[in-house]
PDB file of C-alpha atoms in Angstrom:
ATOM      1  CA  MET A   1     -46.400  24.441 -45.790  1.00  0.00           C
ATOM      2  CA  THR A   2     -42.717  24.157 -46.678  1.00  0.00           C
ATOM      3  CA  PHE A   3     -42.007  27.426 -44.868  1.00  0.00           C
ATOM      4  CA  LYS A   4     -43.540  26.066 -41.648  1.00  0.00           C
ATOM      5  CA  ARG A   5     -41.635  22.820 -42.028  1.00  0.00           C
ATOM      6  CA  ALA A   6     -38.360  24.675 -42.589  1.00  0.00           C
ATOM      7  CA  LEU A   7     -39.058  26.934 -39.595  1.00  0.00           C
ATOM      8  CA  ILE A   8     -39.825  23.980 -37.312  1.00  0.00           C
ATOM      9  CA  LEU A   9     -36.766  22.097 -38.543  1.00  0.00           C
ATOM     10  CA  GLY A  10     -34.581  25.180 -38.005  1.00  0.00           C
ATOM     11  CA  LEU A  11     -35.904  25.733 -34.465  1.00  0.00           C
ATOM     12  CA  ALA A  12     -35.469  22.056 -33.592  1.00  0.00           C
ATOM     13  CA  SER A  13     -31.883  22.131 -34.893  1.00  0.00           C
ATOM     14  CA  ALA A  14     -31.109  25.275 -32.899  1.00  0.00           C
ATOM     15  CA  LEU A  15     -32.463  23.706 -29.717  1.00  0.00           C
ATOM     16  CA  ILE A  16     -30.409  20.554 -30.184  1.00  0.00           C
ATOM     17  CA  VAL A  17     -27.216  22.483 -30.908  1.00  0.00           C
ATOM     18  CA  SER A  18     -27.720  24.832 -27.952  1.00  0.00           C
ATOM     19  CA  ALA A  19     -28.386  21.902 -25.605  1.00  0.00           C
ATOM     20  CA  VAL A  20     -25.389  19.839 -26.767  1.00  0.00           C
ATOM     21  CA  SER A  21     -22.811  22.620 -27.203  1.00  0.00           C
ATOM     22  CA  PRO A  22     -22.223  23.363 -23.483  1.00  0.00           C
ATOM     23  CA  ALA A  23     -21.448  19.693 -22.908  1.00  0.00           C
ATOM     24  CA  PHE A  24     -18.735  19.744 -25.571  1.00  0.00           C
ATOM     25  CA  ALA A  25     -17.399  23.096 -24.407  1.00  0.00           C
ATOM     26  CA  GLN A  26     -16.648  21.727 -20.938  1.00  0.00           C
ATOM     27  CA  LYS A  27     -13.434  19.893 -20.210  1.00  0.00           C
ATOM     28  CA  LYS A  28     -13.656  16.125 -20.213  1.00  0.00           C
ATOM     29  CA  SER A  29     -13.051  15.936 -16.474  1.00  0.00           C
ATOM     30  CA  GLN A  30     -12.558  18.434 -13.700  1.00  0.00           C
ATOM     31  CA  GLU A  31     -11.083  15.801 -11.383  1.00  0.00           C
ATOM     32  CA  PRO A  32      -7.658  16.938 -10.106  1.00  0.00           C
ATOM     33  CA  ILE A  33      -4.629  14.706 -10.499  1.00  0.00           C
ATOM     34  CA  LYS A  34      -3.015  13.610  -7.238  1.00  0.00           C
ATOM     35  CA  VAL A  35       0.752  14.138  -7.137  1.00  0.00           C
ATOM     36  CA  PHE A  36       3.497  13.246  -4.664  1.00  0.00           C
ATOM     37  CA  VAL A  37       6.980  14.801  -4.940  1.00  0.00           C
ATOM     38  CA  LEU A  38      10.046  13.438  -3.168  1.00  0.00           C
ATOM     39  CA  ALA A  39      13.826  13.749  -3.206  1.00  0.00           C
ATOM     40  CA  ALA A  40      15.890  10.686  -4.175  1.00  0.00           C
ATOM     41  CA  THR A  41      18.015  11.042  -1.036  1.00  0.00           C
ATOM     42  CA  SER A  42      16.854  11.448   2.513  1.00  0.00           C
ATOM     43  CA  GLY A  43      19.702  13.800   3.406  1.00  0.00           C
ATOM     44  CA  GLY A  44      20.270  11.828   6.596  1.00  0.00           C
ATOM     45  CA  GLY A  45      17.548  13.822   8.270  1.00  0.00           C
ATOM     46  CA  PHE A  46      19.076  17.115   7.120  1.00  0.00           C
ATOM     47  CA  ARG A  47      17.702  19.343   4.409  1.00  0.00           C
ATOM     48  CA  ASP A  48      19.760  18.846   1.254  1.00  0.00           C
ATOM     49  CA  PRO A  49      19.764  20.358  -2.258  1.00  0.00           C
ATOM     50  CA  LEU A  50      17.511  17.645  -3.751  1.00  0.00           C
ATOM     51  CA  THR A  51      14.939  18.243  -1.011  1.00  0.00           C
ATOM     52  CA  ASP A  52      15.086  21.969  -1.781  1.00  0.00           C
ATOM     53  CA  SER A  53      14.337  21.262  -5.442  1.00  0.00           C
ATOM     54  CA  ALA A  54      11.518  18.865  -4.485  1.00  0.00           C
ATOM     55  CA  ILE A  55       9.932  21.610  -2.375  1.00  0.00           C
ATOM     56  CA  ASP A  56      10.318  24.148  -5.207  1.00  0.00           C
ATOM     57  CA  ILE A  57       8.693  21.733  -7.693  1.00  0.00           C
ATOM     58  CA  GLU A  58       5.837  21.035  -5.245  1.00  0.00           C
ATOM     59  CA  ARG A  59       5.159  24.733  -4.810  1.00  0.00           C
ATOM     60  CA  ALA A  60       5.138  25.321  -8.559  1.00  0.00           C
ATOM     61  CA  LEU A  61       2.860  22.319  -9.256  1.00  0.00           C
ATOM     62  CA  TYR A  62       0.395  22.792  -6.426  1.00  0.00           C
ATOM     63  CA  LYS A  63      -0.486  26.287  -7.641  1.00  0.00           C
ATOM     64  CA  LYS A  64      -2.199  24.613 -10.609  1.00  0.00           C
ATOM     65  CA  ASN A  65      -5.940  23.964 -10.360  1.00  0.00           C
ATOM     66  CA  GLN A  66      -5.811  20.432 -11.718  1.00  0.00           C
ATOM     67  CA  ILE A  67      -2.964  19.190  -9.461  1.00  0.00           C
ATOM     68  CA  VAL A  68      -3.135  18.445  -5.723  1.00  0.00           C
ATOM     69  CA  GLY A  69      -0.502  17.167  -3.336  1.00  0.00           C
ATOM     70  CA  VAL A  70      -1.232  13.874  -1.561  1.00  0.00           C
ATOM     71  CA  PRO A  71       0.662  11.197   0.397  1.00  0.00           C
ATOM     72  CA  SER A  72       2.647   8.711  -1.689  1.00  0.00           C
ATOM     73  CA  GLN A  73       0.113   5.861  -1.420  1.00  0.00           C
ATOM     74  CA  ASP A  74      -2.707   8.052  -2.818  1.00  0.00           C
ATOM     75  CA  ALA A  75      -0.753   9.574  -5.730  1.00  0.00           C
ATOM     76  CA  ASP A  76      -1.663   9.155  -9.398  1.00  0.00           C
ATOM     77  CA  VAL A  77       1.757  10.541 -10.306  1.00  0.00           C
ATOM     78  CA  LYS A  78       4.978  10.414  -8.318  1.00  0.00           C
ATOM     79  CA  ILE A  79       7.832  12.802  -9.025  1.00  0.00           C
ATOM     80  CA  GLU A  80      11.276  11.872  -7.738  1.00  0.00           C
ATOM     81  CA  VAL A  81      14.031  14.490  -7.844  1.00  0.00           C
ATOM     82  CA  LEU A  82      17.120  12.529  -8.896  1.00  0.00           C
ATOM     83  CA  GLU A  83      19.875  15.064  -9.424  1.00  0.00           C
ATOM     84  CA  ARG A  84      20.707  18.692  -9.845  1.00  0.00           C
ATOM     85  CA  ARG A  85      23.714  20.171 -11.571  1.00  0.00           C
ATOM     86  CA  GLY A  86      25.200  23.578 -12.092  1.00  0.00           C
ATOM     87  CA  GLU A  87      25.692  26.780 -10.204  1.00  0.00           C
ATOM     88  CA  PRO A  88      23.250  29.608  -9.609  1.00  0.00           C
ATOM     89  CA  LEU A  89      23.879  32.634 -11.841  1.00  0.00           C
ATOM     90  CA  THR A  90      25.490  30.438 -14.534  1.00  0.00           C
ATOM     91  CA  MET A  91      23.382  27.374 -15.389  1.00  0.00           C
ATOM     92  CA  THR A  92      21.193  25.083 -13.289  1.00  0.00           C
ATOM     93  CA  MET A  93      19.596  21.774 -14.253  1.00  0.00           C
ATOM     94  CA  VAL A  94      17.272  19.456 -12.327  1.00  0.00           C
ATOM     95  CA  PHE A  95      16.568  15.844 -13.284  1.00  0.00           C
ATOM     96  CA  VAL A  96      13.414  14.051 -12.129  1.00  0.00           C
ATOM     97  CA  ARG A  97      11.588  10.791 -12.780  1.00  0.00           C
ATOM     98  CA  LEU A  98       7.825  10.908 -13.277  1.00  0.00           C
ATOM     99  CA  THR A  99       6.070   7.624 -12.459  1.00  0.00           C
ATOM    100  CA  ALA A 100       2.415   6.782 -13.102  1.00  0.00           C
ATOM    101  CA  GLY A 101       1.669   3.131 -12.404  1.00  0.00           C
ATOM    102  CA  ASP A 102       4.125   1.053 -14.458  1.00  0.00           C
ATOM    103  CA  TYR A 103       5.028   3.987 -16.698  1.00  0.00           C
ATOM    104  CA  SER A 104       8.022   6.208 -16.004  1.00  0.00           C
ATOM    105  CA  LEU A 105       9.541   9.173 -17.784  1.00  0.00           C
ATOM    106  CA  ASP A 106      12.785  11.011 -17.057  1.00  0.00           C
ATOM    107  CA  ILE A 107      12.450  14.787 -17.315  1.00  0.00           C
ATOM    108  CA  SER A 108      15.039  17.520 -17.028  1.00  0.00           C
ATOM    109  CA  GLY A 109      14.665  21.235 -16.733  1.00  0.00           C
ATOM    110  CA  GLN A 110      16.905  24.244 -16.700  1.00  0.00           C
ATOM    111  CA  ASP A 111      16.536  27.888 -15.909  1.00  0.00           C
ATOM    112  CA  SER A 112      16.443  29.951 -19.072  1.00  0.00           C
ATOM    113  CA  THR A 113      16.036  33.380 -17.492  1.00  0.00           C
ATOM    114  CA  ASP A 114      18.689  36.058 -17.160  1.00  0.00           C
ATOM    115  CA  PHE A 115      18.882  35.448 -13.411  1.00  0.00           C
ATOM    116  CA  VAL A 116      19.520  31.701 -13.219  1.00  0.00           C
ATOM    117  CA  SER A 117      18.188  30.073 -10.032  1.00  0.00           C
ATOM    118  CA  TRP A 118      17.208  26.687  -8.656  1.00  0.00           C
ATOM    119  CA  LYS A 119      13.620  27.909  -8.248  1.00  0.00           C
ATOM    120  CA  GLY A 120      13.518  28.905 -11.913  1.00  0.00           C
ATOM    121  CA  THR A 121      14.770  25.460 -12.837  1.00  0.00           C
ATOM    122  CA  ALA A 122      12.105  23.837 -10.650  1.00  0.00           C
ATOM    123  CA  LYS A 123       9.439  25.946 -12.384  1.00  0.00           C
ATOM    124  CA  ASP A 124      10.698  24.722 -15.767  1.00  0.00           C
ATOM    125  CA  VAL A 125      10.461  21.091 -14.611  1.00  0.00           C
ATOM    126  CA  ALA A 126       7.000  21.744 -13.126  1.00  0.00           C
ATOM    127  CA  PHE A 127       5.828  23.260 -16.431  1.00  0.00           C
ATOM    128  CA  THR A 128       6.904  20.102 -18.306  1.00  0.00           C
ATOM    129  CA  ILE A 129       5.206  17.880 -15.714  1.00  0.00           C
ATOM    130  CA  GLU A 130       2.023  19.941 -15.911  1.00  0.00           C
ATOM    131  CA  ARG A 131       1.923  19.607 -19.717  1.00  0.00           C
ATOM    132  CA  TRP A 132       2.372  15.834 -19.416  1.00  0.00           C
ATOM    133  CA  ILE A 133      -0.393  15.613 -16.805  1.00  0.00           C
ATOM    134  CA  LYS A 134      -2.783  17.635 -18.979  1.00  0.00           C
ATOM    135  CA  ALA A 135      -2.034  15.456 -22.012  1.00  0.00           C
ATOM    136  CA  ASN A 136      -2.595  12.263 -19.986  1.00  0.00           C
ATOM    137  CA  HIS A 137      -5.312  13.456 -17.580  1.00  0.00           C
ATOM    138  CA  ASP A 138      -8.086  11.106 -18.663  1.00  0.00           C
ATOM    139  CA  ARG A 139      -5.775   8.076 -18.704  1.00  0.00           C
ATOM    140  CA  LEU A 140      -4.593   8.932 -15.176  1.00  0.00           C
ATOM    141  CA  ILE A 141      -8.202   9.087 -13.946  1.00  0.00           C
ATOM    142  CA  VAL A 142      -8.957   5.705 -15.551  1.00  0.00           C
ATOM    143  CA  GLN A 143      -5.830   4.249 -13.960  1.00  0.00           C
ATOM    144  CA  ARG A 144      -6.926   5.602 -10.546  1.00  0.00           C
ATOM    145  CA  VAL A 145     -10.361   3.994 -10.880  1.00  0.00           C
ATOM    146  CA  GLN A 146      -8.804   0.653 -11.875  1.00  0.00           C
ATOM    147  CA  LYS A 147      -6.648   0.474  -8.690  1.00  0.00           C
TER     148      LYS A 147
END
């Protein structure tokens, strides 16, 4: 009788674990985060260096599965390119401000490859932004729902 009881208990435990495990293995949410990227200056209608960096950051971010580009009014996160310093082939730095609701964070990035470029710097900034978005994903979704 104890063998049957142990067998039934073991099978019941296995069924519960197998049914619950896939739910825990999945990510908390597959909902993408909506992002808008802009340059701090308009360039007077002309394309300027900050706009170039904004475009490079957009391209790097929008390749990610959990990030989509949207108009400003629909964005969970806004990225504003504030400044860029340096010279290609020596050292380049880009400074941005990430804003999510009332929260803001200044981020900088630089190209750390042998061939220093503005695109490499934008990728470094995008990598930092992506890490922040992943770490704050669920809070961003809650904030979106509360709007």
